[in-house]
Amino acid sequence: MTSEQARLGVAHYPFIPGPAPLMVVRTEGSHLITDDGRRVLDAGGGAIVANIGHGRPEVAEVAGRSLGEVDYVLPPWATPARVALRDRLVRSWLPEGLTQVGFLSGGSESTDSAIRLAHAHQRCAGRPGKWKVIGRWPSYHGVTLAGLAAGGHAGRRAGYDALLLDFPHIPWDDADALEAMIEAQGPDTVAAFIAEPVIGASGGALVPEDDYFPRVAEICARYDVLFIADEVMTGFGRTGRNFAVDHWGVVPDILVGGKGMAGGYAAMGGIYAKPSVTEPIAATAHNFMFFTFGAQSAHCAVADTVLEIMEREDLVERSAKVGASLKERLADRLGDHPHVAAVRGLGLMLGLELVRQREPHTWFPPGFAAAVAAEALARGVWVYPCGGGDPVQDALLLGPPFTIRDDELDTLVDVLPQAIDAAAAAAS
Ligand SMILES: Cc1ncc(COP(=O)(O)O)c(C=O)c1O
């Protein structure tokens, strides 16, 4: 703390006081560099964001230049950068048929907007009674009140019950439960079903059976329930395909993006929909309100450049290949570890589920994943702790840049068992 900070009464950066976080003064390749010169391997990509690696001068140059050309313009108006990004997404990235593109500033704004969009669609199509959104246990759809209510992250919902709409939830892996829940609620009351194709923050990369999402899409279509795929974490190559739904050949009615869309270089999220979703809204001239800072033109230019780099360097393919080999190495190294119940995931979205004991399945006291992450950080590696309730209390998510090098992967694979053993020893 400087003497000026002491005089002002500000201790360290976070809004809610807690342990002092790292002071990161530079980001470079797969590394974060701290004020005391430590190099931290960013194997979590921050919060599963940094997909093209840190510190690309080309992106910084576009950010400066585009801000010099166009600063603030109302979100519904066009700018060349907005139109170019929209065109690139429809041409090269989105599942076929998703041609309606709206830009926001992050994942939570985007899932919240997707829920509002589904609601507006049903109302404008003459079905005003269809308002409920079915979510799953576990899941995470962001921290707005609608996102928390539709989400199933027990830890992050805790204490906010009075503020949350009572949306129905089903288990994450049971398509029959979706149909049963629509029937139980009454099909005339259900607007949408929202799901992460691979469950991230609440599940540590839970991957469904191959027939799950095709069945979900069929059930939703049959009941006029919009299928919202929340690809905030899984999108833009993270699972080794453009979007995770591509693994199963499914096109949702609404897809939500964020995180990797701009690789961490800009605050971007988005909602992408079939024309059939937006047409009733346009026909009734309903004002689907924007966010003041949605679609910032310079942010769109940055996202466009990040996606262009991913195309030029074939990084989605690299995510698939490097992810498959990292998963194999982790399974070799940790598959029999007494505190690792599962090694799973797709592409470079990999999860390790952590337990006190595999058989019978018991957990450490809450906070074990965070303790392992702290041990890894002390050894120079950042991984993203997650979980938070039944069925996954503790897990680690690995989401490194798609450009991560072999020697950096060696470091990650070496540090993980050390961190788990150290945290387990401290907890026992
Ligand atoms: C699937 C999913 N949806 C929504 C969000 C919220 O995104 P943000 O933190 O950018 O608001 C997250 C963040 O982790 C996420 O993983």
JSON list of C-alpha atoms and ligand atoms in Angstrom, two decimals, residues 47-49 105-112 139-144 147 156 194-202 230-234 256-259 268-269 349 384 397, ligand 1:
[
{"chain": "A", "resi": 47, "resn": "ALA", "atom": "CA", "xyz": [-12.12, -17.15, -16.41]},
{"chain": "A", "resi": 48, "resn": "ILE", "atom": "CA", "xyz": [-11.90, -19.38, -19.53]},
{"chain": "A", "resi": 49, "resn": "VAL", "atom": "CA", "xyz": [-11.60, -16.32, -21.75]},
{"chain": "A", "resi": 105, "resn": "SER", "atom": "CA", "xyz": [-20.96, -6.35, -23.13]},
{"chain": "A", "resi": 106, "resn": "GLY", "atom": "CA", "xyz": [-20.60, -9.73, -21.44]},
{"chain": "A", "resi": 107, "resn": "GLY", "atom": "CA", "xyz": [-22.07, -13.11, -20.66]},
{"chain": "A", "resi": 108, "resn": "SER", "atom": "CA", "xyz": [-24.56, -12.17, -17.96]},
{"chain": "A", "resi": 109, "resn": "GLU", "atom": "CA", "xyz": [-26.04, -9.34, -20.02]},
{"chain": "A", "resi": 110, "resn": "SER", "atom": "CA", "xyz": [-26.32, -11.76, -22.91]},
{"chain": "A", "resi": 111, "resn": "THR", "atom": "CA", "xyz": [-28.07, -14.63, -21.09]},
{"chain": "A", "resi": 112, "resn": "ASP", "atom": "CA", "xyz": [-30.37, -12.13, -19.43]},
{"chain": "A", "resi": 139, "resn": "SER", "atom": "CA", "xyz": [-25.72, -24.82, -14.33]},
{"chain": "A", "resi": 140, "resn": "TYR", "atom": "CA", "xyz": [-24.53, -21.23, -14.41]},
{"chain": "A", "resi": 141, "resn": "HIS", "atom": "CA", "xyz": [-25.99, -18.52, -16.60]},
{"chain": "A", "resi": 142, "resn": "GLY", "atom": "CA", "xyz": [-24.52, -15.41, -15.04]},
{"chain": "A", "resi": 143, "resn": "VAL", "atom": "CA", "xyz": [-25.20, -13.16, -12.16]},
{"chain": "A", "resi": 144, "resn": "THR", "atom": "CA", "xyz": [-28.17, -11.00, -13.20]},
{"chain": "A", "resi": 147, "resn": "GLY", "atom": "CA", "xyz": [-29.58, -15.53, -14.99]},
{"chain": "A", "resi": 156, "resn": "ARG", "atom": "CA", "xyz": [-24.02, -18.39, -6.27]},
{"chain": "A", "resi": 194, "resn": "ILE", "atom": "CA", "xyz": [-31.74, -22.86, -21.25]},
{"chain": "A", "resi": 195, "resn": "ALA", "atom": "CA", "xyz": [-28.66, -25.08, -21.06]},
{"chain": "A", "resi": 196, "resn": "GLU", "atom": "CA", "xyz": [-24.89, -24.95, -21.29]},
{"chain": "A", "resi": 197, "resn": "PRO", "atom": "CA", "xyz": [-23.86, -27.60, -23.85]},
{"chain": "A", "resi": 198, "resn": "VAL", "atom": "CA", "xyz": [-20.87, -28.47, -21.63]},
{"chain": "A", "resi": 199, "resn": "ILE", "atom": "CA", "xyz": [-21.40, -27.34, -18.04]},
{"chain": "A", "resi": 200, "resn": "GLY", "atom": "CA", "xyz": [-18.66, -25.03, -16.83]},
{"chain": "A", "resi": 201, "resn": "ALA", "atom": "CA", "xyz": [-18.54, -23.07, -13.59]},
{"chain": "A", "resi": 202, "resn": "SER", "atom": "CA", "xyz": [-21.00, -25.26, -11.67]},
{"chain": "A", "resi": 230, "resn": "ASP", "atom": "CA", "xyz": [-25.68, -20.73, -23.35]},
{"chain": "A", "resi": 231, "resn": "GLU", "atom": "CA", "xyz": [-22.28, -20.90, -25.07]},
{"chain": "A", "resi": 232, "resn": "VAL", "atom": "CA", "xyz": [-20.73, -18.07, -23.09]},
{"chain": "A", "resi": 233, "resn": "MET", "atom": "CA", "xyz": [-17.98, -20.42, -21.93]},
{"chain": "A", "resi": 234, "resn": "THR", "atom": "CA", "xyz": [-18.11, -23.16, -24.57]},
{"chain": "A", "resi": 256, "resn": "VAL", "atom": "CA", "xyz": [-25.55, -16.90, -26.35]},
{"chain": "A", "resi": 257, "resn": "GLY", "atom": "CA", "xyz": [-21.87, -15.94, -26.58]},
{"chain": "A", "resi": 258, "resn": "GLY", "atom": "CA", "xyz": [-19.36, -14.02, -24.48]},
{"chain": "A", "resi": 259, "resn": "LYS", "atom": "CA", "xyz": [-15.91, -14.70, -22.99]},
{"chain": "A", "resi": 268, "resn": "MET", "atom": "CA", "xyz": [-18.17, -8.55, -25.71]},
{"chain": "A", "resi": 269, "resn": "GLY", "atom": "CA", "xyz": [-21.19, -10.80, -25.48]},
{"chain": "A", "resi": 349, "resn": "MET", "atom": "CA", "xyz": [-12.35, -26.95, -21.77]},
{"chain": "A", "resi": 384, "resn": "TYR", "atom": "CA", "xyz": [-10.15, -21.92, -12.38]},
{"chain": "A", "resi": 397, "resn": "LEU", "atom": "CA", "xyz": [-11.54, -25.99, -14.94]},
{"chain": "B", "resi": 1, "resn": "LIG", "atom": "C1", "xyz": [-22.17, -20.44, -19.24]},
{"chain": "B", "resi": 1, "resn": "LIG", "atom": "C2", "xyz": [-22.02, -19.06, -18.69]},
{"chain": "B", "resi": 1, "resn": "LIG", "atom": "N1", "xyz": [-23.02, -18.18, -18.86]},
{"chain": "B", "resi": 1, "resn": "LIG", "atom": "C3", "xyz": [-22.93, -16.92, -18.39]},
{"chain": "B", "resi": 1, "resn": "LIG", "atom": "C4", "xyz": [-21.81, -16.49, -17.71]},
{"chain": "B", "resi": 1, "resn": "LIG", "atom": "C5", "xyz": [-21.71, -15.07, -17.21]},
{"chain": "B", "resi": 1, "resn": "LIG", "atom": "O1", "xyz": [-20.80, -14.37, -17.98]},
{"chain": "B", "resi": 1, "resn": "LIG", "atom": "P1", "xyz": [-20.12, -13.02, -17.43]},
{"chain": "B", "resi": 1, "resn": "LIG", "atom": "O2", "xyz": [-19.30, -13.42, -16.25]},
{"chain": "B", "resi": 1, "resn": "LIG", "atom": "O3", "xyz": [-19.31, -12.53, -18.61]},
{"chain": "B", "resi": 1, "resn": "LIG", "atom": "O4", "xyz": [-21.21, -12.09, -17.07]},
{"chain": "B", "resi": 1, "resn": "LIG", "atom": "C6", "xyz": [-20.76, -17.38, -17.49]},
{"chain": "B", "resi": 1, "resn": "LIG", "atom": "C7", "xyz": [-19.56, -16.96, -16.74]},
{"chain": "B", "resi": 1, "resn": "LIG", "atom": "O5", "xyz": [-18.82, -17.76, -16.23]},
{"chain": "B", "resi": 1, "resn": "LIG", "atom": "C8", "xyz": [-20.86, -18.69, -17.99]},
{"chain": "B", "resi": 1, "resn": "LIG", "atom": "O6", "xyz": [-19.89, -19.58, -17.82]}
]
